[in-house]
XYZ file of C-alpha atoms in Angstrom:
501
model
C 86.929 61.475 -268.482
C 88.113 64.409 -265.949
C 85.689 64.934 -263.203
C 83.262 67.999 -263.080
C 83.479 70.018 -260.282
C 80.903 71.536 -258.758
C 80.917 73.343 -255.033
C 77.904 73.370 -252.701
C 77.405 75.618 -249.814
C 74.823 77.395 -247.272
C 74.918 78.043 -243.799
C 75.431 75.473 -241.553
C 72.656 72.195 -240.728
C 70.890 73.452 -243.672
C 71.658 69.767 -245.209
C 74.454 70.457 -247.530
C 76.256 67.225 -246.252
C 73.098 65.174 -246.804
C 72.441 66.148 -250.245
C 75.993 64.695 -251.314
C 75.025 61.382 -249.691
C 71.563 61.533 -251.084
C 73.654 61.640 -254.672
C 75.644 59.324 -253.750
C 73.305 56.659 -252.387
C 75.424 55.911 -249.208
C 76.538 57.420 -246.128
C 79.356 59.388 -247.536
C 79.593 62.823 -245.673
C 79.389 62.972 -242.092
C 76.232 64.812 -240.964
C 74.256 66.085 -237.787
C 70.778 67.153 -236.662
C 71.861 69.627 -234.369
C 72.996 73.434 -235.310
C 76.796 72.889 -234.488
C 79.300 72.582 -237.672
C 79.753 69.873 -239.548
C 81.959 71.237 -241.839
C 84.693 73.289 -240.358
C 87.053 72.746 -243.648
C 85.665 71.791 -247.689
C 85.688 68.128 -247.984
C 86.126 66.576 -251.929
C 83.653 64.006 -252.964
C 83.839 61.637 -255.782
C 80.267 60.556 -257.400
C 78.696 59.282 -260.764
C 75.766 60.966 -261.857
C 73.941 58.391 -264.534
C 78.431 57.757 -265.581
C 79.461 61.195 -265.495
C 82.172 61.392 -263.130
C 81.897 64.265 -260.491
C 83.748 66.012 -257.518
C 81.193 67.989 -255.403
C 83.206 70.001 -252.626
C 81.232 70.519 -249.511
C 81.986 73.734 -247.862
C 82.481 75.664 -244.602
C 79.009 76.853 -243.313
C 78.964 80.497 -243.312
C 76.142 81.587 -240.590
C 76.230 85.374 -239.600
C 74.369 85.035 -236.581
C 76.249 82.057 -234.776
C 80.026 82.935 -236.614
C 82.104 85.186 -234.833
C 85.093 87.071 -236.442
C 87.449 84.268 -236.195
C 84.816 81.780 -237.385
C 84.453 83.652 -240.960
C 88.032 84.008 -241.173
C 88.475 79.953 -240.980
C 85.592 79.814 -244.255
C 87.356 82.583 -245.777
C 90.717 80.813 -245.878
C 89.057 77.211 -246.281
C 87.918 78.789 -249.052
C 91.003 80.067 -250.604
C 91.990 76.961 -250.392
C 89.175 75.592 -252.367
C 90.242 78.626 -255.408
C 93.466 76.928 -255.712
C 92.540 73.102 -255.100
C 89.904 74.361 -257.974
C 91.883 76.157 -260.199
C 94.284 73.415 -260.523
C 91.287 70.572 -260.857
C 89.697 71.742 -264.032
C 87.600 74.813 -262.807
C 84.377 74.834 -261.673
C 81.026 73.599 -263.275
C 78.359 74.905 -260.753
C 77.460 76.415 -257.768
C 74.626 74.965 -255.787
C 73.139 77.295 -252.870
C 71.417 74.521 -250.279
C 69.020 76.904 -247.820
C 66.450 75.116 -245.799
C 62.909 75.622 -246.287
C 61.069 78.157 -243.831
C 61.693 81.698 -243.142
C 63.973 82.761 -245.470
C 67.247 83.854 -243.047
C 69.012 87.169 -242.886
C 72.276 85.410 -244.221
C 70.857 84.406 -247.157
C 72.126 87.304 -249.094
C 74.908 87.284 -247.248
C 76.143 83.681 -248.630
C 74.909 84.032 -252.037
C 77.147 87.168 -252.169
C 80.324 85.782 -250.508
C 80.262 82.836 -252.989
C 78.741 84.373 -255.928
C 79.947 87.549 -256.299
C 83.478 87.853 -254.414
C 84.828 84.534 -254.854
C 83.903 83.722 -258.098
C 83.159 86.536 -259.715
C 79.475 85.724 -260.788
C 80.720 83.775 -263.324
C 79.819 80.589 -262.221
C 75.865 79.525 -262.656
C 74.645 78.928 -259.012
C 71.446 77.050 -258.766
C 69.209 76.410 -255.324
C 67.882 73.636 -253.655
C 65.675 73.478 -250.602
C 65.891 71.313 -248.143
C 63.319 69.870 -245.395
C 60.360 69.923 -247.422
C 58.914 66.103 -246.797
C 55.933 67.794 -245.635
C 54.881 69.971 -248.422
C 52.896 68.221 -251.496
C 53.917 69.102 -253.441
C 57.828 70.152 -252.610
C 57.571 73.164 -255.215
C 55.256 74.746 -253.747
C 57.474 76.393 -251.569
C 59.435 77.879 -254.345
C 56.475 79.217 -256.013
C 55.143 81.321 -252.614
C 58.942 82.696 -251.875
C 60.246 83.277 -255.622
C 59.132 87.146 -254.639
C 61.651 87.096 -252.198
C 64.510 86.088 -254.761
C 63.866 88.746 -257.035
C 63.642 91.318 -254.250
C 66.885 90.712 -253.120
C 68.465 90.051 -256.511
C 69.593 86.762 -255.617
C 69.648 85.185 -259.329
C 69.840 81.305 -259.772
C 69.382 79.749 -262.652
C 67.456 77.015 -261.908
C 66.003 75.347 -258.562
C 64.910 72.205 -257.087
C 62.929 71.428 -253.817
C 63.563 68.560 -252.004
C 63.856 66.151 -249.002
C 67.399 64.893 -248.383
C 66.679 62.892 -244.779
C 67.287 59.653 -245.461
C 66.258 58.182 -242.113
C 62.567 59.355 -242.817
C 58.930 58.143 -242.034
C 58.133 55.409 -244.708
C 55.204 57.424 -245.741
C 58.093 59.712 -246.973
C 60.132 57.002 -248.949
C 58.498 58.033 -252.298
C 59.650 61.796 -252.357
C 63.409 60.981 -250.904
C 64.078 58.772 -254.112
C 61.789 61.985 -256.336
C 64.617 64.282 -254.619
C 67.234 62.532 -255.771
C 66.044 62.164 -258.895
C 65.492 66.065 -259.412
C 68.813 67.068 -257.684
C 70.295 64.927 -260.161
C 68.123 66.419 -263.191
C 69.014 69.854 -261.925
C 73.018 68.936 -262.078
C 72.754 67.336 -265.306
C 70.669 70.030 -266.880
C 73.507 72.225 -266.558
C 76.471 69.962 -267.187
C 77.506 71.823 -270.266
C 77.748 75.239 -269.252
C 80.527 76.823 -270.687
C 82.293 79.300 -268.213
C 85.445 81.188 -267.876
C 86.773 81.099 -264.240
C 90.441 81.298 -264.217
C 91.387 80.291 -260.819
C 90.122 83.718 -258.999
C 91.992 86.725 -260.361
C 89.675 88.644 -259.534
C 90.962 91.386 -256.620
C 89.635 89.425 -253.882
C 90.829 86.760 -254.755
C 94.146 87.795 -254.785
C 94.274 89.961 -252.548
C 93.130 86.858 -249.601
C 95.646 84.955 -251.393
C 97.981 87.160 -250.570
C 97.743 87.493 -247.367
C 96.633 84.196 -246.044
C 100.127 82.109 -247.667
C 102.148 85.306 -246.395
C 104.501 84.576 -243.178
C 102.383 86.087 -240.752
C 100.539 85.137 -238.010
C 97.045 83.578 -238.848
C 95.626 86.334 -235.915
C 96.827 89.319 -237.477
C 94.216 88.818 -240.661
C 90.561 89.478 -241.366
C 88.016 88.420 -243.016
C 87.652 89.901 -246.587
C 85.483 93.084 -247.076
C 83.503 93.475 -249.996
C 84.768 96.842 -251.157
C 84.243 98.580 -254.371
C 87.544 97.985 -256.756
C 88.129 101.533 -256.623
C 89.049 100.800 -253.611
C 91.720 98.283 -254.195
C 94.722 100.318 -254.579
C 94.894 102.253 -252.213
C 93.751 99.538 -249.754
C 96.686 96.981 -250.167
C 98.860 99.393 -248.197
C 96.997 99.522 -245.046
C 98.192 96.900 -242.684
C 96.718 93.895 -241.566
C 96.157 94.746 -237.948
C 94.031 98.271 -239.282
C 92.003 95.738 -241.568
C 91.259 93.260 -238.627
C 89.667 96.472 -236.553
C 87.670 97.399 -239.388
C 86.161 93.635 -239.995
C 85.098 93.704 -236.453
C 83.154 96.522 -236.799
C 79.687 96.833 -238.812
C 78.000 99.869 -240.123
C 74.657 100.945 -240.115
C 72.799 103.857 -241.795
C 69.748 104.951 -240.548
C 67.314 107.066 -242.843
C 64.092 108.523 -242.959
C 61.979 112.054 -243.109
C 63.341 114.768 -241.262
C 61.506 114.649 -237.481
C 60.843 110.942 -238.217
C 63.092 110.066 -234.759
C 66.545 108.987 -236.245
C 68.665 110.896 -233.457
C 66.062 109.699 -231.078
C 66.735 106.374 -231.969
C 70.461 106.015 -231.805
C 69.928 107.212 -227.986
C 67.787 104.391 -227.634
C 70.000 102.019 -229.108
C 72.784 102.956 -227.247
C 70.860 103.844 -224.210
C 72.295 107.550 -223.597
C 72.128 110.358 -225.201
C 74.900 110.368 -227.673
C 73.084 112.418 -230.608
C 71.426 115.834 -230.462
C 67.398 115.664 -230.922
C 65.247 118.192 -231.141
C 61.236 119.158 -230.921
C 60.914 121.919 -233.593
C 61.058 121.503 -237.393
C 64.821 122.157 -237.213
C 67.318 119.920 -238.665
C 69.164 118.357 -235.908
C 71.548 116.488 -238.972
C 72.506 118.632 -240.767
C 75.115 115.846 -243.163
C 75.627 113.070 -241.426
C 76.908 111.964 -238.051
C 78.851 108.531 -237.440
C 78.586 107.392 -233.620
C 80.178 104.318 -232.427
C 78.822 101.513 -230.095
C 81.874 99.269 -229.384
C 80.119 97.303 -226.588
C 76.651 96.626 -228.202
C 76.437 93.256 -227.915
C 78.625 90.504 -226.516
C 80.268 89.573 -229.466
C 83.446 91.543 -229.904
C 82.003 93.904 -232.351
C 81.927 97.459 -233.053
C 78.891 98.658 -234.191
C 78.995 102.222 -236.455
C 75.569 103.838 -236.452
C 75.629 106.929 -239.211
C 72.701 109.305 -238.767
C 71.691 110.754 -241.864
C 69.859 114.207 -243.022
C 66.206 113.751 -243.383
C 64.878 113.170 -246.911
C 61.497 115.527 -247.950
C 59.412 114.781 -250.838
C 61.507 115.710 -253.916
C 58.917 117.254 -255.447
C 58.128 119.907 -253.208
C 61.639 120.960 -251.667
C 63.666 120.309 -254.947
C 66.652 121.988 -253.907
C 66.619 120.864 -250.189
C 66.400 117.150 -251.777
C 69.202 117.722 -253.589
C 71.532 118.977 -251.223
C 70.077 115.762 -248.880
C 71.516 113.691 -251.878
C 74.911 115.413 -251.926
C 75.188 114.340 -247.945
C 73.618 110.791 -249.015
C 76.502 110.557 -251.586
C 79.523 111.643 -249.769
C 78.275 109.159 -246.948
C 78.318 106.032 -249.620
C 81.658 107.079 -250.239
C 82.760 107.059 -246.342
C 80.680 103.928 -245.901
C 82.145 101.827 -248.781
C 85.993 103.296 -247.600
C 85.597 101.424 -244.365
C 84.272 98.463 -245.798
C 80.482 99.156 -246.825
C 76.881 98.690 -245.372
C 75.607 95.728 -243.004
C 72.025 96.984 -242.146
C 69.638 99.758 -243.356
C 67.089 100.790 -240.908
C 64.067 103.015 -242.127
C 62.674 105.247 -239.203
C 59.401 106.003 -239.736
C 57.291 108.182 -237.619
C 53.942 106.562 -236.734
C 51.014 109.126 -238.208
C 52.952 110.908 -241.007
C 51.444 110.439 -244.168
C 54.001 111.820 -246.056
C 55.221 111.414 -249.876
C 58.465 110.932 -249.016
C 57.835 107.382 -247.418
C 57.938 105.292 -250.756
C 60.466 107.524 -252.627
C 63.062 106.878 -249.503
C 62.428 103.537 -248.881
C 63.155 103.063 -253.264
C 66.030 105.400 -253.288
C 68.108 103.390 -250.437
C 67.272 100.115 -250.889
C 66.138 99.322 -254.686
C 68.546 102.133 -256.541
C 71.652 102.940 -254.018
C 72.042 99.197 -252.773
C 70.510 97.316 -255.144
C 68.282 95.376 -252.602
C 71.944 93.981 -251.668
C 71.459 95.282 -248.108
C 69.013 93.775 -245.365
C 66.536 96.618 -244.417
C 64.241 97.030 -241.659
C 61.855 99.554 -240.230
C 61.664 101.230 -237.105
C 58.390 102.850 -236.472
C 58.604 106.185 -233.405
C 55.505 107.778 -231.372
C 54.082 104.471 -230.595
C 53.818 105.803 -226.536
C 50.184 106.020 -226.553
C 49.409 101.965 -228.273
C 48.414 99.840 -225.638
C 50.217 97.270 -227.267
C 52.632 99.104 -229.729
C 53.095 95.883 -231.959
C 49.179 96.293 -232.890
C 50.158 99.597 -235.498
C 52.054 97.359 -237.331
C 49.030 94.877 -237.265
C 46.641 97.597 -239.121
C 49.939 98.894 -241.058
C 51.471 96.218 -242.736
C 49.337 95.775 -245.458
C 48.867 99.141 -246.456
C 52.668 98.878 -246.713
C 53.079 96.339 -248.550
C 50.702 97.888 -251.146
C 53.207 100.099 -251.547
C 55.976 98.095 -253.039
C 57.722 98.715 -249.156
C 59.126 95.247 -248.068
C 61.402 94.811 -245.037
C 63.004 92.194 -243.681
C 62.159 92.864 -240.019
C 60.075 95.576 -238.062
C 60.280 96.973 -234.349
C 57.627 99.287 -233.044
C 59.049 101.533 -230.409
C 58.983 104.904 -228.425
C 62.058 106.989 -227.274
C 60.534 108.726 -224.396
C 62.413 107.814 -221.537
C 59.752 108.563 -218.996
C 57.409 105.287 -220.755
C 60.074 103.297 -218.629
C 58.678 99.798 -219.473
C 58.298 101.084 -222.784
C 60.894 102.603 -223.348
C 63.451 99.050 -221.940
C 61.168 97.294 -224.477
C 61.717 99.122 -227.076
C 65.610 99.407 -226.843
C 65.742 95.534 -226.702
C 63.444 94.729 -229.688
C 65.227 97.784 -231.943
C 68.860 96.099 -230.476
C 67.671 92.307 -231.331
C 66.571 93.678 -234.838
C 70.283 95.014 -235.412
C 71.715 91.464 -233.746
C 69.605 89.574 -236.348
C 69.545 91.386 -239.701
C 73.264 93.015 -239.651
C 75.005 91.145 -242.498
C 78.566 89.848 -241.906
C 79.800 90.727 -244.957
C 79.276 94.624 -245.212
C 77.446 95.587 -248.885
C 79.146 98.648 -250.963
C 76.665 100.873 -253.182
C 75.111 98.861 -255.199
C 74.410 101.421 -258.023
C 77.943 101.450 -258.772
C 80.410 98.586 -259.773
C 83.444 99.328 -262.022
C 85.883 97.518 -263.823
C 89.228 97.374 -263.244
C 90.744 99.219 -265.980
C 87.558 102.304 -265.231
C 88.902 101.839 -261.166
C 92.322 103.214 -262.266
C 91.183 105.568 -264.949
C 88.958 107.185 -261.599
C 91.707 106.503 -259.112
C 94.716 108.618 -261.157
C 92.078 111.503 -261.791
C 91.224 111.009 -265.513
C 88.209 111.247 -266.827
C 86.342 107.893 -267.307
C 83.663 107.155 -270.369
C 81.745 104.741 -268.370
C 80.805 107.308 -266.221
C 77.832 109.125 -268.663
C 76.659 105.213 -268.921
C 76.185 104.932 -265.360
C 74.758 108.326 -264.879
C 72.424 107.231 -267.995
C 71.207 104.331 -265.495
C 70.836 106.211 -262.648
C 68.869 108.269 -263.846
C 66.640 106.095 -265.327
C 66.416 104.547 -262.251
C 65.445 107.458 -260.552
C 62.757 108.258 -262.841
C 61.237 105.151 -262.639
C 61.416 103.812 -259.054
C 61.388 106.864 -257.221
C 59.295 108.968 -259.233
C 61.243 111.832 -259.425
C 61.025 114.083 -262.947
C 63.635 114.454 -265.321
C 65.479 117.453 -264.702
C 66.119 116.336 -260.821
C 66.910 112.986 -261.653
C 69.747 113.957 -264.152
C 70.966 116.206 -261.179
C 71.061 114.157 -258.536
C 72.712 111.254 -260.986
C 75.153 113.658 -261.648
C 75.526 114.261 -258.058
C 75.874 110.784 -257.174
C 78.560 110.061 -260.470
C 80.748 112.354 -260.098
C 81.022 113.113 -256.616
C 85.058 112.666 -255.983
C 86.252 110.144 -253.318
């Protein structure tokens, strides 16, 4: 009987390494306690699960906030490696996604994509485990209060199991390690049969890292794989591999909010100098959208792009001036997923506005233009006069929350320059926020995702039938998440469908 293969990864120390020797009853995979990496490379394993013969492939650990450039490019060609090794094994039978238990990490999406999505094509079941749970009674628990957090992000697994995989633990522990492996083994088994269709990686990413990472060249002059649209893919090939290694050292954010909420304000925090026009009136300082660039944010050999976008109103009451916001949100999507898509969203919010718009934005950028695919966080301006500025989120958070608006992270700041202790704290908790959330692998709109043959059909000019199906959805969408009625919902899905490139 040929073996089944099935691939786990995570970020690194999340116990990936231990769950293969909790399978396999015996030190087999080398592990550590500490955060450094155990697993530079994939490393084959050979098991029996109750006779069935298995190859579980331990993977690189992919961790955005410890992984520099050159780091991700060592998993991304590990794991073209694994494609081929793969490909030429059988296929694969199953994905399993090993995150340790806690505060759910800002990578988290950011692995489930790379794996998922780009390198096999989401068609290969992935289910989770969770790790470091010997304290919880029972283990499940934990799944049950952070399954919300799943669904907002759209991470889909089919199936989960929460465990302990320390085998040096207290005796009082004993019981639930040999439980864990008992469910871990369930979980595999319960999903032996699936039936997919994974050829190997066809897909355009994976050729296109194929392509470059056997070519003759030398291993500095690539970079790490952008998830881009396909309509991108054409074009793209031709641009050489020095361009594509500046542009995967560089991240993009958009920020977005009301207009006078503080977004110009806040890029001059950020970058500590005034770099983008502000204003005190009820002028537009944006009028589109401005891209500034930060190359020496942090320490870490990135640039950082920070887009400042055209304030959103209440489309209700300024119809037409929320359209013509959603032409400039559209055409910056475009620009955005040209150079490689979206690493953070951040919301500005100005403290004291009670304003319709709040929701509405928050739904339109996160839930319907990135599909909850990109890590958001909130910014909230005029905090000068708090005491303690972190105490509006205190009295805020739940009202939020009430409102469906979920973030992964929050700073509460001013951007007066003359609140001088203020004002330094402020630029270093809105600069750690952007260090923490950014996702390595940048996120294209969400809202869209075409197949190869309606790529080409959009990429020669000609007129593609999928296109009134996606507007169809948009507008749904639009309806029903943001509120908006009918006739400037089918507008601005038009807007958004077939807005050229």
């Amino acid at each position: 009987m040929s073996s089944r293969n099935i691939v786990i990864f995570g970020e690194s120390g999340v116990g990936k390494s231990s769950i293969i020797n909790l399978l396999a009853g015996s030190q087999v995979a080398r592990t550590s306690p500490d955060t450094k990496h155990c697993t530079l490379r994939y490393q084959a394993y050979d098991i029996h699960i109750r006779d069935v013969p298995y190859r579980i492939y331990d993977t690189a650990g992919v961790d955005g906030n410890r992984m520099d450039p050159s780091g991700f490019l060592d998993a991304v060609t590990n794991a073209d490696k694994l494609m081929k090794e793969l490909r030429d094994n059988g296929g694969v039978h199953l994905l399993l996604y090993c995150i340790k238990a806690g505060r759910i990490p800002p990578t988290f999406v950011t692995n489930y994509r790379l794996f998922y999505e780009f390198f096999f094509e989401e068609k290969i079941p992935v289910v989770l485990i969770v790790t470091h749970l010997e304290r919880e009674d029972p283990m499940d628990h934990w799944y049950t209060r952070n399954k919300e957090s799943f669904d907002r992000h759209a991470v889909k697994c089919v199936d989960h199991a929460c465990i302990t995989a320390a085998a040096n633990l207290d005796p009082k522990y004993k019981q639930k390690y040999e439980a864990s492996k008992r469910e871990v083994k369930d979980l595999i088994t319960r999903h032996e049969d699936t039936v997919v269709d994974w050829n190997g990686g066809d897909g355009w990413l994976a050729r296109f890292i194929g392509n470059h990472v056997n070519s003759d060249r030398p291993k500095e002059q690539f970079a790490s794989p952008r998830p881009l649209p396909i309509t991108r893919q054409l074009p793209i090939i031709h641009i050489t591999m020095a361009k594509k290694k500046n542009a995967i050292r560089a991240k993009n954010i958009v920020i977005f909010g009301a207009m006078g909420a503080g977004k110009s304000s806040l890029i001059n925090l950020i970058a500590d100098k005034n770099i983008a026009q502000t204003g005190s009136n009820l002028k537009r300082c944006t009028l589109t959208w401005t891209k500034y660039t930060l190359p020496k944010l942090f320490d870490d050999e990135m640039q950082y792009n920070v887009f400042d976008t055209m304030g959103i109103e209440n489309p209700e009451l300024e119809p037409e001036e929320y359209h013509r916001s959603i032409k400039n949100a559209s055409r910056l999507l475009r620009e955005l997923d040209a150079c490689g898509g979206t690493s953070l969203l951040i919301y500005c919010v100005q403290k004291g506005r009670d304003s319709g718009a709040l929701r509405s934005n928050y739904q339109l950028f996160h839930e319907v233009l990135y599909r909850r695919r990109v890590p958001i966080v909130m910014v909230v301006t005029c905090l000068e006069d708090e005491r303690i500025m972190e105490e509006w989120w205190t009295r805020n958070c739940a009202s939020l929350g009430a409102s469906q608006i979920v973030v992964e992270g929050h700073a509460c700041v001013t951007t007066l320059r003359n609140e001088d202790e203020k004002y330094k704290a402020s630029r270093e908790v809105v600069r750690q926020l952007i260090r923490n959330h950014a996702a390595v692998a940048p996120v294209s709109g969400g809202w869209k995702h075409e197949k190869i043959g309606s790529a080409f059909m959009r990429w020669i000019g000609y007129p593609d039938p999928e296109d009134k199906k996606l507007q169809n959805k948009l507008q749904k969408d639009l309806e029903g998440q943001c509120g908006m009625k009918p006739p400037l919902a089918l507008k601005v899905a038009k807007t958004f469908t077939y807005t050229q490139r």
